[in-house]
Structures are given as C-alpha cells and as structure tokens.
Coordinates of C-alpha atoms in Angstrom, one line a residue:
Chain L
G5 CA -14.1 1.1 12.4
Q6 CA -13.8 -2.5 11.6
Q7 CA -13.3 -4.8 14.7
V8 CA -12.9 -8.5 14.9
M9 CA -13.6 -10.2 18.1
Q10 CA -12.7 -13.8 19.1
I11 CA -14.2 -15.9 21.8
P12 CA -13.2 -17.5 24.0
Q13 CA -9.8 -16.0 24.7
Y14 CA -8.6 -19.2 26.3
Q15 CA -9.8 -22.8 25.7
H16 CA -8.6 -25.6 28.0
V17 CA -9.5 -28.9 26.4
Q18 CA -9.3 -32.6 27.5
E19 CA -7.5 -34.6 24.8
G20 CA -10.0 -36.3 22.6
E21 CA -12.7 -33.7 23.2
D22 CA -14.2 -31.3 20.6
F23 CA -14.2 -27.5 20.9
T24 CA -15.2 -24.5 18.8
T25 CA -13.8 -21.0 18.7
Y26 CA -15.8 -18.1 17.3
C27 CA -14.9 -15.0 15.4
N28 CA -17.3 -12.0 15.0
S29 CA -16.9 -8.9 12.9
S30 CA -18.6 -5.5 13.3
T31 CA -18.7 -5.2 9.5
T32 CA -19.5 -7.5 6.6
L33 CA -16.3 -9.2 5.4
S34 CA -15.1 -10.0 1.9
N35 CA -13.2 -12.9 3.2
I36 CA -11.9 -14.4 6.4
Q37 CA -8.6 -16.1 7.1
W38 CA -7.5 -18.4 9.9
Y39 CA -4.0 -18.8 11.2
K40 CA -2.4 -20.9 13.8
Q41 CA 0.6 -19.9 16.0
R42 CA 2.4 -22.6 18.0
P43 CA 4.0 -21.4 21.3
G44 CA 7.1 -19.5 20.5
G45 CA 6.4 -19.6 16.8
H46 CA 5.0 -17.4 14.1
P47 CA 1.4 -17.4 12.6
V48 CA 0.9 -19.9 9.9
F49 CA -2.0 -19.6 7.4
L50 CA -4.6 -22.4 7.7
I51 CA -7.4 -21.4 5.4
Q52 CA -9.4 -18.6 3.7
L53 CA -13.2 -18.5 3.4
V54 CA -14.8 -16.3 0.8
K55 CA -18.4 -17.3 0.2
S56 CA -21.4 -16.8 2.4
G57 CA -22.2 -20.0 4.3
E58 CA -19.0 -21.7 3.1
V59 CA -17.7 -24.7 5.0
K60 CA -14.3 -26.1 4.6
K61 CA -12.6 -29.1 6.3
Q62 CA -9.0 -29.9 7.0
K63 CA -8.8 -33.3 8.6
R64 CA -10.2 -32.7 12.1
L65 CA -10.7 -28.9 11.6
T66 CA -13.9 -27.5 10.2
F67 CA -14.1 -23.9 9.2
Q68 CA -17.4 -22.1 8.6
F69 CA -18.2 -18.6 7.3
G70 CA -21.6 -17.2 8.3
E71 CA -24.4 -16.5 6.0
A72 CA -24.2 -12.8 6.6
K73 CA -20.3 -12.9 6.3
K74 CA -19.9 -11.3 9.7
N75 CA -18.9 -14.3 11.7
S76 CA -16.9 -17.5 11.4
S77 CA -16.1 -20.5 13.5
L78 CA -13.4 -23.1 13.8
H79 CA -14.4 -26.5 15.2
I80 CA -11.8 -29.1 16.1
T81 CA -12.8 -32.6 16.8
A82 CA -10.9 -35.2 18.9
T83 CA -8.4 -32.6 20.1
Q84 CA -4.8 -33.8 20.1
T85 CA -1.7 -32.3 21.8
T86 CA -0.6 -31.1 18.4
D87 CA -3.5 -28.7 18.4
V88 CA -1.9 -26.6 21.1
G89 CA -1.4 -23.0 20.1
T90 CA -3.2 -19.8 19.4
Y91 CA -5.7 -19.6 16.6
F92 CA -6.3 -16.2 15.0
C93 CA -9.0 -15.2 12.6
A94 CA -8.4 -12.3 10.3
G95 CA -11.3 -10.6 8.6
Y96 CA -10.9 -8.6 5.4
D97 CA -13.1 -5.6 4.7
Y98 CA -11.1 -2.8 3.2
K99 CA -8.2 -4.0 5.4
L100 CA -7.2 -7.2 7.2
S101 CA -8.0 -7.1 10.9
F102 CA -6.9 -9.8 13.3
G103 CA -8.8 -11.0 16.3
A104 CA -7.0 -11.3 19.6
G105 CA -6.8 -15.1 19.2
T106 CA -8.0 -18.2 21.1
T107 CA -5.2 -19.9 23.0
V108 CA -5.7 -23.6 23.3
T109 CA -4.2 -25.9 25.9
V110 CA -4.7 -29.6 26.0
R111 CA -4.9 -31.9 29.0
A112 CA -3.5 -35.3 28.2
Chain O
D19 CA 8.1 -22.0 4.5
A20 CA 8.2 -18.8 2.5
G21 CA 11.6 -17.2 2.2
I22 CA 11.3 -14.5 4.8
T23 CA 14.1 -13.6 7.2
Q24 CA 13.9 -11.0 10.0
S25 CA 16.9 -9.4 11.7
P26 CA 17.7 -9.1 14.4
R27 CA 15.7 -11.8 16.1
H28 CA 16.3 -10.4 19.5
K29 CA 17.2 -7.0 20.6
V30 CA 17.4 -5.2 24.0
T31 CA 17.8 -1.4 23.8
E32 CA 17.3 1.6 26.0
T33 CA 14.6 4.2 25.9
G34 CA 15.4 7.0 23.4
T35 CA 17.7 5.0 21.1
P36 CA 16.9 4.4 17.5
V37 CA 16.2 0.8 16.3
T38 CA 15.8 -0.6 12.9
L39 CA 14.3 -4.0 12.1
R40 CA 14.9 -5.6 8.8
C41 CA 12.7 -7.9 6.8
H42 CA 14.1 -9.6 3.7
Q43 CA 12.1 -11.8 1.3
T44 CA 13.2 -14.0 -1.6
E45 CA 9.6 -14.5 -3.0
N46 CA 9.4 -11.4 -5.0
H47 CA 6.0 -10.7 -3.4
R48 CA 4.5 -7.2 -3.9
Y49 CA 3.0 -6.7 -0.4
M50 CA 5.0 -6.5 2.8
Y51 CA 3.7 -5.8 6.3
W52 CA 5.0 -5.1 9.7
Y53 CA 2.8 -6.2 12.7
R54 CA 3.4 -6.1 16.4
Q55 CA 2.0 -8.8 18.7
D56 CA 1.1 -8.1 22.3
P57 CA -0.8 -10.2 24.8
G58 CA -4.5 -9.7 24.5
H59 CA -4.2 -7.7 21.3
G60 CA -3.5 -10.2 18.6
L61 CA -1.6 -8.9 15.6
R62 CA -1.8 -5.2 14.9
L63 CA -0.7 -3.6 11.7
I64 CA 2.0 -0.9 11.9
H65 CA 2.8 -0.1 8.3
Y66 CA 2.6 -1.9 5.0
S67 CA 4.0 -1.6 1.5
Y68 CA 2.4 -2.3 -1.8
G69 CA 5.5 -1.7 -3.9
V70 CA 9.0 -0.2 -3.9
K71 CA 8.8 3.2 -2.2
D72 CA 5.0 2.8 -1.8
T73 CA 4.0 2.5 1.9
D74 CA 1.1 3.4 4.0
K75 CA 0.1 3.5 7.7
G76 CA -1.6 0.8 9.6
E77 CA -3.6 1.1 12.8
V78 CA -0.7 1.6 15.2
S79 CA 1.8 3.6 13.2
D80 CA 2.7 6.4 15.7
G81 CA 6.4 6.2 16.6
Y82 CA 7.3 4.0 13.6
S83 CA 8.5 4.7 10.1
V84 CA 9.2 2.4 7.3
S85 CA 11.2 2.3 4.0
R86 CA 11.2 0.0 1.0
S87 CA 13.9 0.8 -1.5
K88 CA 14.0 -2.7 -3.0
T89 CA 11.3 -5.3 -3.5
E90 CA 13.0 -7.7 -1.2
D91 CA 13.6 -5.4 1.8
F92 CA 11.2 -3.7 4.2
L93 CA 12.7 -1.8 7.1
L94 CA 10.9 -0.7 10.3
T95 CA 12.5 2.1 12.2
L96 CA 11.8 3.3 15.7
E97 CA 13.3 6.7 15.8
S98 CA 13.3 7.0 19.5
A99 CA 12.3 3.8 21.2
T100 CA 9.9 3.8 24.2
S101 CA 9.0 1.1 26.7
S102 CA 5.5 0.9 25.1
Q103 CA 7.2 -0.4 22.0
T104 CA 8.5 -3.5 23.8
S105 CA 6.9 -6.2 21.7
V106 CA 7.3 -9.0 19.2
Y107 CA 7.4 -7.7 15.7
F108 CA 6.4 -9.8 12.7
C109 CA 7.0 -9.1 9.1
A110 CA 4.6 -10.7 6.6
I111 CA 4.5 -10.9 2.9
S112 CA 1.7 -11.5 0.4
G113 CA 1.4 -11.9 -3.3
G114 CA -2.0 -10.2 -3.1
G115 CA -5.5 -11.6 -3.3
A116 CA -8.4 -11.0 -5.6
G117 CA -9.5 -7.7 -4.2
L118 CA -8.7 -4.3 -5.7
T119 CA -7.4 -2.2 -2.8
R120 CA -3.8 -1.3 -2.1
A121 CA -3.9 -3.2 1.1
D122 CA -5.4 -6.3 -0.4
T123 CA -4.1 -9.5 1.0
G124 CA -4.2 -13.0 0.0
E125 CA -2.5 -15.5 2.3
L126 CA 0.0 -13.9 4.6
F127 CA 3.4 -15.5 5.1
F128 CA 5.0 -14.5 8.3
G129 CA 8.6 -14.2 9.3
E130 CA 9.8 -15.8 12.6
G131 CA 9.6 -12.6 14.5
S132 CA 11.9 -10.1 16.2
R133 CA 11.6 -9.7 20.0
L134 CA 12.4 -6.1 21.0
T135 CA 12.8 -5.1 24.6
V136 CA 13.1 -1.4 25.4
L137 CA 14.4 -0.7 28.9

C-alpha cells in the first residue's frame, strides 16, 4: 500500500543555518501537503503542491515537488527559533498518508 | 483558526471502559476525520466521514467506531479502551479538494487534540 517516508526524523540546527527535510512516497502522488506542528500544538497547513516539478516559496521556506511526483522537499534558510516544531508531509494518492515527521530543534 | 472544538481535551480512563471523543465544527465542511498521533508514527487515520451518516474506515480502525448524525458533529468511540489506545487524538475537517474520491482532501484544519490515557 501507499507509504510516505520522511527523513531525517530529527534535525538539530544552529540558528542561522539552512536545512532540508525530505519526503518520499512509494507511489505516484496526485498532490502533496506540508504541515507544521509546534510543540504541544496541532498540525497547521503550510502548503499544497500539485504539479510535477512545482516549486513554491513562503518567505524562508521553499517547497518542491519532484518531477515524478513521488518525492518532495522542504528547505528552510536562515533558521530561526520560530522554526522549531515537527514538519509533516502528507501525500495524496487515493488517500492522504502522513509521513512520521521531521522534528526540528534550533540551537541559539 | 477554523472553528473546530474537541472534547474532552484530556481524559484518563481505565482499561475496559468506554470512551467517546467529540469533534464539533462550525465551518459546515463536508469531510471530517479522526487521527491518532503517536511518537514515530506521525498521524494515522482512524475513520473519516464524507457526509451525515456516511463514514468509512481508515488505516487503524480496529477498536474504534464513529458516528455522524449532524454535519457539525463527529464522534469517536472506543467501546472498550485498551492501553494501546493511549494517544493524542486529532479531529480534522476539510471542504474537499479537486479530486473525485470520497476521501478527497483539500487543506485539513485540525482541532487542538484530545489526550487520552488508558491505565
């Protein structure tokens, strides 16, 4: 069945540095969504990618959908303490499947 | 934030007792979902609803039942709680995306979660 894998599971980042988290699907996706969950909070929608090769930016966050629509990435530049949390990707095939998330901590 | 409220927010119960979690929305969205969140597993779908009295199973539905008698309310019931059902439960709603399946999702709006501990 459909599986969505995220790597890395944990990301420890120095404030000001860049990092990337990756999402890989075992099947071709119709779209992919990204969510952010702050510690103790609930997941909040960030963005949805639909087209092959699509790239979208939100300030310091860059989201990309792979050409084959089986993978995606989230790149954060100049990490800030406000970026702390867990980032989930969710791939939609015939159902929406969430990855296990990348938990980001930031060293000031 | 979308108008979603979950109750109770915290509950401690004993093995074998029934538990009902309630999700209430004021957005008149068609789709409602129940997820559980456990460390290392992300969010796993328990059940979902695509309309009043229309529900279907998700990937971890064993031991859970749901009901939706009104558009705004989606209830999750654990008939006989077990320790493996200790988790954080999230309700989510969606107005539906561009796809054509019953489980189609556009953007999901999540409630604040219900933390359930089964002793």
